[in-house]
Amino acid sequence: MNVLAKAATSLAAGSRRSAASTTAGFLRHSSHFVYQPDAKAPIEGPTQKMNMFQAINQAMDIALEQNDSALVFGEDVAFGGVFRCSMGLQKKYGKGRVFNTPLCEQGIAGFAIGVANTGAKAIAEMQFADYIFPAFDQIVNEAAKYRYRSGNLYDCGSLTFRAPCGAVGHGACYHSQSPEAYFAHTPGLKVVVPRGPNKAKGLLLACVNDNDPCIVFEPKTLYRAAVEEVPVAAFESPIGKADVLRTGTDITLVGWGTQIHVLQEVADMAKKQLDVSCEVIDLVSILPWDKETICNSVKKTGRVLIAHEAPLTNGFGAELAATIQEECFLHLESPVLRVTGWDTPFPHVFEPFYIPDKHRCLAGIRKLIDY
């Protein structure tokens, strides 16, 4: 058998083993996390099992139903969008309220600002977070500053941008980026990142009803992987409030979005392998962020590891590290450690080596404990 034939046979056998392991309940090799649903629903009442894109769909449905001025628009949203988040909404609410736009992110943002300025609720989709940069000027120089430069006579409240972000297994440099830090440097904006269906629905409704322009970065790999029991009724999750998902005594682990599921698995590994008790915090809100919850935890544990998919240099973890150093210096038993993406464009075939997976995070915990 020649080399190519052997390779093909090996690949086929590997595919069969992969399929078998999937049906046996194991993760695909491309998954770098184990999704951990919230232990309970955020409010009382009837719930429905939903994945994250279904929860987002329901949130937009509620927003459109509750406010006749609400509009949903973006590239391909009329037929449901590339991730199906707006499925069925045009059929229910009509072409005048749910509609496609030209392939022009700057135009989408400019139109959204105008809609919000009239007092209507604008829910604009950027097809991928990687595509949001042509709209950067409109969001940063117009939307974020509208209230300030008009002396509070006008504002862009009820303006929400949705943007799928983060690693997905095959997205490469134009479909995998996490650009939250670019916008966190902009007073006047609010930026949030959900970890699953309940947070996605609650945060999206909170943003739609907020008095300032908001950006919801939605980890695209969670659209289908994340499944929870979600309340059917409308509810809002607070913007600017972190969630302590697990209490611990030895080290604080901070992340957001998909990374929070990596950190929860790492906390189990640290307890089992190192007998280290980890406190796990989902930052949830990038701007504003919950300094009090983070600092109180670090003062208790004395050690902190911050993990995010975005590159290390000037990633939002740097802001957390600086604040922790200022506020908690005398309580620290070791330096603040960041485990992040590398300072390179997001790779395709090398994605598994780029992302801050459980092995890199566990190594970081070991380094902090041994300091």
Coordinates of C-alpha atoms in Angstrom, one line a residue:
M1 CA 0.0 0.0 0.0
N2 CA 1.5 3.4 -1.0
V3 CA 1.8 6.4 1.4
L4 CA -1.3 8.2 0.2
A5 CA -3.4 5.0 0.5
K6 CA -2.2 4.4 4.0
A7 CA -2.9 8.0 4.9
A8 CA -6.5 7.8 3.5
T9 CA -7.1 4.5 5.4
S10 CA -5.8 6.1 8.6
L11 CA -7.9 9.2 8.1
A12 CA -11.0 7.1 7.5
A13 CA -10.3 5.0 10.6
G14 CA -9.8 8.1 12.6
S15 CA -13.1 9.5 11.4
R16 CA -14.9 6.4 12.4
R17 CA -13.3 6.4 15.8
S18 CA -14.3 10.1 16.2
A19 CA -17.9 9.4 15.2
A20 CA -18.0 6.5 17.6
S21 CA -16.6 8.6 20.4
T22 CA -19.2 11.3 19.7
T23 CA -22.1 8.9 19.8
A24 CA -20.6 7.4 23.0
G25 CA -21.0 10.9 24.6
F26 CA -17.4 12.2 24.2
L27 CA -16.5 15.6 22.9
R28 CA -15.3 16.2 19.4
H29 CA -11.6 16.8 19.2
S30 CA -12.2 20.3 17.9
S31 CA -14.0 21.3 21.1
H32 CA -11.7 22.9 23.7
F33 CA -14.3 23.2 26.4
V34 CA -17.0 21.3 28.2
Y35 CA -20.2 23.4 28.4
Q36 CA -21.5 23.8 32.0
P37 CA -25.1 25.1 32.2
D38 CA -26.2 27.4 34.9
A39 CA -27.5 25.5 38.0
K40 CA -30.8 27.3 38.0
A41 CA -32.9 29.7 36.0
P42 CA -32.5 33.4 36.8
I43 CA -36.2 33.9 37.6
E44 CA -39.1 31.8 38.8
G45 CA -41.7 30.5 36.3
P46 CA -42.1 28.2 33.3
T47 CA -38.9 27.4 31.4
Q48 CA -38.1 25.9 28.1
K49 CA -35.0 24.0 26.9
M50 CA -33.1 26.2 24.5
N51 CA -29.7 26.6 23.0
M52 CA -28.1 30.0 22.9
F53 CA -29.3 31.1 19.4
Q54 CA -32.9 30.1 20.3
A55 CA -32.7 32.2 23.5
I56 CA -31.4 35.2 21.5
N57 CA -34.2 34.7 19.0
Q58 CA -36.7 34.7 21.8
A59 CA -35.2 37.9 23.3
M60 CA -35.6 39.7 20.0
D61 CA -39.1 38.4 19.6
I62 CA -40.0 39.8 23.1
A63 CA -38.3 43.2 22.2
L64 CA -40.3 43.4 18.9
E65 CA -43.5 42.4 20.6
Q66 CA -43.2 44.8 23.5
N67 CA -42.2 47.9 21.5
D68 CA -43.8 48.7 18.1
S69 CA -40.8 50.9 17.2
A70 CA -38.2 48.1 17.6
L71 CA -36.4 47.1 14.4
V72 CA -34.1 44.2 13.7
F73 CA -31.7 44.5 10.8
G74 CA -28.4 43.4 9.3
E75 CA -26.8 41.3 6.6
D76 CA -29.1 38.3 5.9
V77 CA -31.2 38.6 9.0
A78 CA -34.4 38.4 7.0
F79 CA -34.0 34.7 6.4
G80 CA -32.6 34.1 9.9
G81 CA -29.0 35.1 9.6
V82 CA -26.0 32.8 9.2
F83 CA -26.4 31.5 12.8
R84 CA -30.3 31.4 12.6
C85 CA -30.7 33.9 15.5
S86 CA -33.5 35.9 13.7
M87 CA -35.3 32.9 12.2
G88 CA -39.1 33.5 11.8
L89 CA -39.0 37.1 13.0
Q90 CA -39.6 38.7 9.6
K91 CA -42.6 36.4 9.0
K92 CA -44.1 37.3 12.3
Y93 CA -43.4 41.1 12.3
G94 CA -43.1 42.0 8.7
K95 CA -40.5 43.3 6.2
G96 CA -40.8 46.8 7.6
R97 CA -39.4 45.8 11.0
V98 CA -37.0 42.9 10.3
F99 CA -35.0 43.3 7.1
N100 CA -31.7 42.9 5.3
T101 CA -29.2 45.6 4.8
P102 CA -26.5 46.1 2.2
L103 CA -23.1 44.6 2.9
C104 CA -21.8 47.7 4.6
E105 CA -21.1 47.7 8.3
Q106 CA -20.5 51.4 8.5
G107 CA -23.9 51.9 6.9
I108 CA -25.6 49.5 9.3
A109 CA -24.1 51.4 12.3
G110 CA -25.0 54.8 10.9
F111 CA -28.6 53.8 10.2
A112 CA -28.8 52.2 13.6
I113 CA -27.7 55.5 15.2
G114 CA -30.3 57.4 13.3
V115 CA -33.0 54.9 14.3
A116 CA -32.1 55.1 18.0
N117 CA -31.8 58.9 17.9
T118 CA -35.5 59.1 17.0
G119 CA -36.4 57.2 20.1
A120 CA -36.9 53.8 18.4
K121 CA -35.2 50.6 19.6
A122 CA -32.5 49.5 17.1
I123 CA -31.1 45.9 17.2
A124 CA -28.4 45.7 14.6
E125 CA -26.5 42.6 13.7
M126 CA -22.8 42.6 12.6
Q127 CA -22.6 39.2 10.9
F128 CA -19.3 38.5 12.6
A129 CA -17.4 40.5 15.2
D130 CA -14.5 40.5 12.8
Y131 CA -16.6 42.6 10.4
I132 CA -17.3 45.3 12.9
F133 CA -14.2 47.4 12.2
P134 CA -15.6 49.3 9.2
A135 CA -18.3 50.5 11.7
F136 CA -15.7 51.5 14.3
D137 CA -15.9 55.2 13.6
Q138 CA -19.7 55.3 13.7
I139 CA -19.8 53.4 17.0
V140 CA -16.9 55.1 18.8
N141 CA -17.1 58.6 17.4
E142 CA -20.8 59.0 16.9
A143 CA -22.9 56.6 19.0
A144 CA -20.7 56.7 22.1
K145 CA -20.4 60.5 22.1
Y146 CA -23.9 61.5 21.1
R147 CA -25.2 62.2 24.6
Y148 CA -22.0 64.0 25.7
R149 CA -21.6 66.3 22.7
S150 CA -25.2 67.3 22.7
G151 CA -25.2 68.2 26.4
N152 CA -27.7 65.4 27.0
L153 CA -30.2 66.9 24.6
Y154 CA -30.0 63.8 22.4
D155 CA -28.8 60.2 22.9
C156 CA -28.4 56.8 21.3
G157 CA -30.1 54.9 24.0
S158 CA -31.9 51.6 23.0
L159 CA -29.2 51.0 20.4
T160 CA -27.8 47.5 20.5
F161 CA -25.2 45.8 18.3
R162 CA -25.0 42.0 18.2
A163 CA -21.8 40.5 17.0
P164 CA -20.8 36.7 16.9
C165 CA -17.2 36.4 18.3
G166 CA -14.5 34.1 19.3
A167 CA -13.1 30.7 18.3
V168 CA -15.3 28.2 16.6
G169 CA -12.9 25.5 15.4
H170 CA -12.4 26.5 11.8
G171 CA -12.9 30.3 11.6
A172 CA -9.3 31.4 11.0
C173 CA -8.3 35.1 11.1
Y174 CA -11.5 36.7 9.7
H175 CA -14.1 34.7 11.7
S176 CA -12.6 34.1 15.1
Q177 CA -11.6 37.4 16.7
S178 CA -12.5 38.7 20.1
P179 CA -12.5 42.5 19.7
E180 CA -14.0 43.5 23.1
A181 CA -10.9 45.4 24.2
Y182 CA -11.1 47.9 21.3
F183 CA -14.5 49.1 22.5
A184 CA -13.8 48.9 26.2
H185 CA -11.6 52.0 25.8
T186 CA -14.6 54.0 24.8
P187 CA -16.6 56.0 27.4
G188 CA -20.3 56.0 26.5
L189 CA -20.5 52.4 25.4
K190 CA -21.6 49.3 27.3
V191 CA -20.0 45.9 26.3
V192 CA -21.2 42.5 27.5
V193 CA -20.4 38.8 26.7
P194 CA -22.8 36.0 27.6
R195 CA -21.7 32.5 28.7
G196 CA -24.9 30.7 27.7
P197 CA -28.6 30.9 26.8
N198 CA -29.9 32.5 30.1
K199 CA -27.2 35.2 30.1
A200 CA -27.7 35.8 26.4
K201 CA -31.4 36.4 26.7
G202 CA -31.1 38.5 29.9
L203 CA -28.2 40.6 28.7
L204 CA -29.8 41.3 25.2
L205 CA -33.1 42.5 26.8
A206 CA -31.1 44.6 29.3
C207 CA -29.2 46.2 26.4
V208 CA -32.3 46.8 24.3
N209 CA -33.8 48.7 27.2
D210 CA -30.7 50.5 28.3
N211 CA -30.2 54.3 27.9
D212 CA -26.8 53.9 26.3
P213 CA -25.5 52.2 23.2
C214 CA -24.5 48.6 23.9
I215 CA -22.6 45.9 22.1
V216 CA -23.3 42.2 22.8
F217 CA -20.4 40.0 21.7
E218 CA -21.9 36.5 21.4
P219 CA -19.4 33.5 21.4
K220 CA -20.5 31.8 18.2
T221 CA -19.3 28.3 19.3
L222 CA -22.0 28.5 22.1
Y223 CA -24.9 29.1 19.7
R224 CA -25.6 25.4 19.6
A225 CA -23.3 23.9 22.2
A226 CA -24.9 25.8 25.0
V227 CA -28.2 24.4 26.2
E228 CA -30.1 25.4 29.3
E229 CA -33.6 25.7 30.8
V230 CA -34.5 29.3 30.0
P231 CA -37.5 31.2 31.5
V232 CA -40.2 31.9 28.9
A233 CA -41.0 35.3 30.4
A234 CA -39.0 38.4 29.8
F235 CA -36.2 39.1 32.2
E236 CA -33.0 41.2 32.3
S237 CA -29.5 40.4 33.5
P238 CA -27.7 43.3 35.1
I239 CA -25.0 45.1 33.1
G240 CA -21.9 45.7 35.0
K241 CA -22.2 42.8 37.5
A242 CA -19.9 39.8 37.5
D243 CA -21.1 36.3 38.6
V244 CA -19.3 34.2 41.1
L245 CA -19.9 30.8 39.7
R246 CA -17.8 28.8 42.2
T247 CA -16.4 29.9 45.6
G248 CA -12.8 29.0 46.5
T249 CA -10.0 29.9 48.8
D250 CA -6.7 29.5 47.0
I251 CA -6.9 31.3 43.7
T252 CA -9.3 33.4 41.7
L253 CA -10.0 32.5 38.0
V254 CA -11.5 35.3 35.9
G255 CA -12.9 34.9 32.4
W256 CA -15.9 35.6 30.1
G257 CA -17.8 34.0 27.3
T258 CA -16.6 30.5 26.2
Q259 CA -13.5 30.8 28.4
I260 CA -15.6 30.6 31.6
H261 CA -16.4 27.0 30.7
V262 CA -12.7 26.2 30.3
L263 CA -12.0 27.7 33.7
Q264 CA -14.8 25.7 35.4
E265 CA -13.2 22.5 34.1
V266 CA -9.8 23.8 35.1
A267 CA -11.1 24.4 38.6
D268 CA -12.1 20.7 38.8
M269 CA -8.7 19.6 37.5
A270 CA -6.9 21.9 40.0
K271 CA -8.8 20.5 42.9
K272 CA -8.2 16.9 41.8
Q273 CA -4.6 17.1 40.8
L274 CA -3.2 19.9 43.0
D275 CA -5.7 20.1 45.9
V276 CA -6.2 23.8 45.0
S277 CA -9.5 25.5 45.7
C278 CA -10.4 27.9 42.8
E279 CA -13.0 30.7 42.9
V280 CA -14.4 31.1 39.3
I281 CA -15.8 34.4 38.3
D282 CA -17.6 35.3 35.0
L283 CA -16.9 38.9 34.4
V284 CA -20.0 39.1 32.1
S285 CA -19.7 42.8 31.5
I286 CA -16.6 44.3 30.0
L287 CA -17.7 47.9 30.2
P288 CA -18.6 48.8 32.8
W289 CA -16.9 46.0 34.7
D290 CA -17.4 44.8 38.3
K291 CA -14.2 45.9 40.1
E292 CA -15.7 45.3 43.5
T293 CA -16.4 41.6 43.0
I294 CA -13.1 40.9 41.4
C295 CA -11.0 42.7 44.0
N296 CA -12.9 41.2 46.9
S297 CA -12.2 37.8 45.6
V298 CA -8.5 38.5 45.0
K299 CA -8.1 39.9 48.5
K300 CA -9.5 36.7 49.8
T301 CA -7.5 34.2 47.7
G302 CA -4.3 36.2 47.2
R303 CA -3.8 34.8 43.6
V304 CA -5.5 35.5 40.3
L305 CA -5.4 34.0 36.8
I306 CA -7.2 35.9 34.0
A307 CA -7.9 34.1 30.8
H308 CA -9.3 35.3 27.5
E309 CA -9.1 34.3 23.8
A310 CA -8.0 37.8 22.6
P311 CA -4.3 38.4 22.2
L312 CA -2.2 39.2 25.3
T313 CA -1.0 42.7 24.6
N314 CA -3.7 45.2 25.5
G315 CA -6.3 42.5 25.9
F316 CA -8.9 43.4 28.5
G317 CA -7.1 41.2 31.0
A318 CA -4.4 43.9 31.1
E319 CA -7.0 46.4 32.6
L320 CA -8.0 43.8 35.2
A321 CA -4.4 43.1 36.1
A322 CA -3.6 46.8 36.5
T323 CA -6.6 47.4 38.7
I324 CA -5.8 44.4 40.8
Q325 CA -2.2 45.5 41.3
E326 CA -3.4 48.9 42.4
E327 CA -6.2 47.8 44.7
C328 CA -5.0 44.4 46.0
F329 CA -1.2 44.7 46.0
L330 CA -0.7 44.0 49.7
H331 CA -2.9 40.9 49.5
L332 CA -1.2 39.2 46.6
E333 CA 0.9 36.1 47.2
S334 CA 2.0 36.0 43.5
P335 CA 2.0 38.2 40.4
V336 CA -1.2 38.5 38.4
L337 CA -1.1 35.9 35.6
R338 CA -2.8 36.2 32.2
V339 CA -3.4 33.1 30.0
T340 CA -4.6 34.3 26.6
G341 CA -4.4 34.1 22.9
W342 CA -1.0 34.8 21.4
D343 CA 0.1 38.1 19.8
T344 CA -0.5 36.8 16.2
P345 CA -3.4 36.8 13.8
F346 CA -5.9 34.1 14.7
P347 CA -4.7 30.9 13.0
H348 CA -6.7 28.2 11.2
V349 CA -5.0 24.8 11.5
F350 CA -3.0 25.9 14.6
E351 CA -6.1 27.1 16.5
P352 CA -5.7 24.4 19.2
F353 CA -2.3 25.9 20.0
Y354 CA -3.6 29.4 20.0
I355 CA -6.5 29.3 22.4
P356 CA -6.0 29.3 26.2
D357 CA -7.2 25.8 26.8
K358 CA -7.4 23.9 30.1
H359 CA -3.9 22.6 29.9
R360 CA -2.4 26.1 29.6
C361 CA -4.6 27.4 32.4
L362 CA -3.8 24.5 34.7
A363 CA -0.1 25.1 34.1
G364 CA -0.7 28.8 35.0
I365 CA -2.4 27.7 38.3
R366 CA 0.6 25.5 39.1
K367 CA 2.9 28.4 38.4
L368 CA 1.0 30.7 40.7
I369 CA 0.8 28.2 43.6
D370 CA 4.5 27.4 43.3
Y371 CA 5.6 31.1 43.2

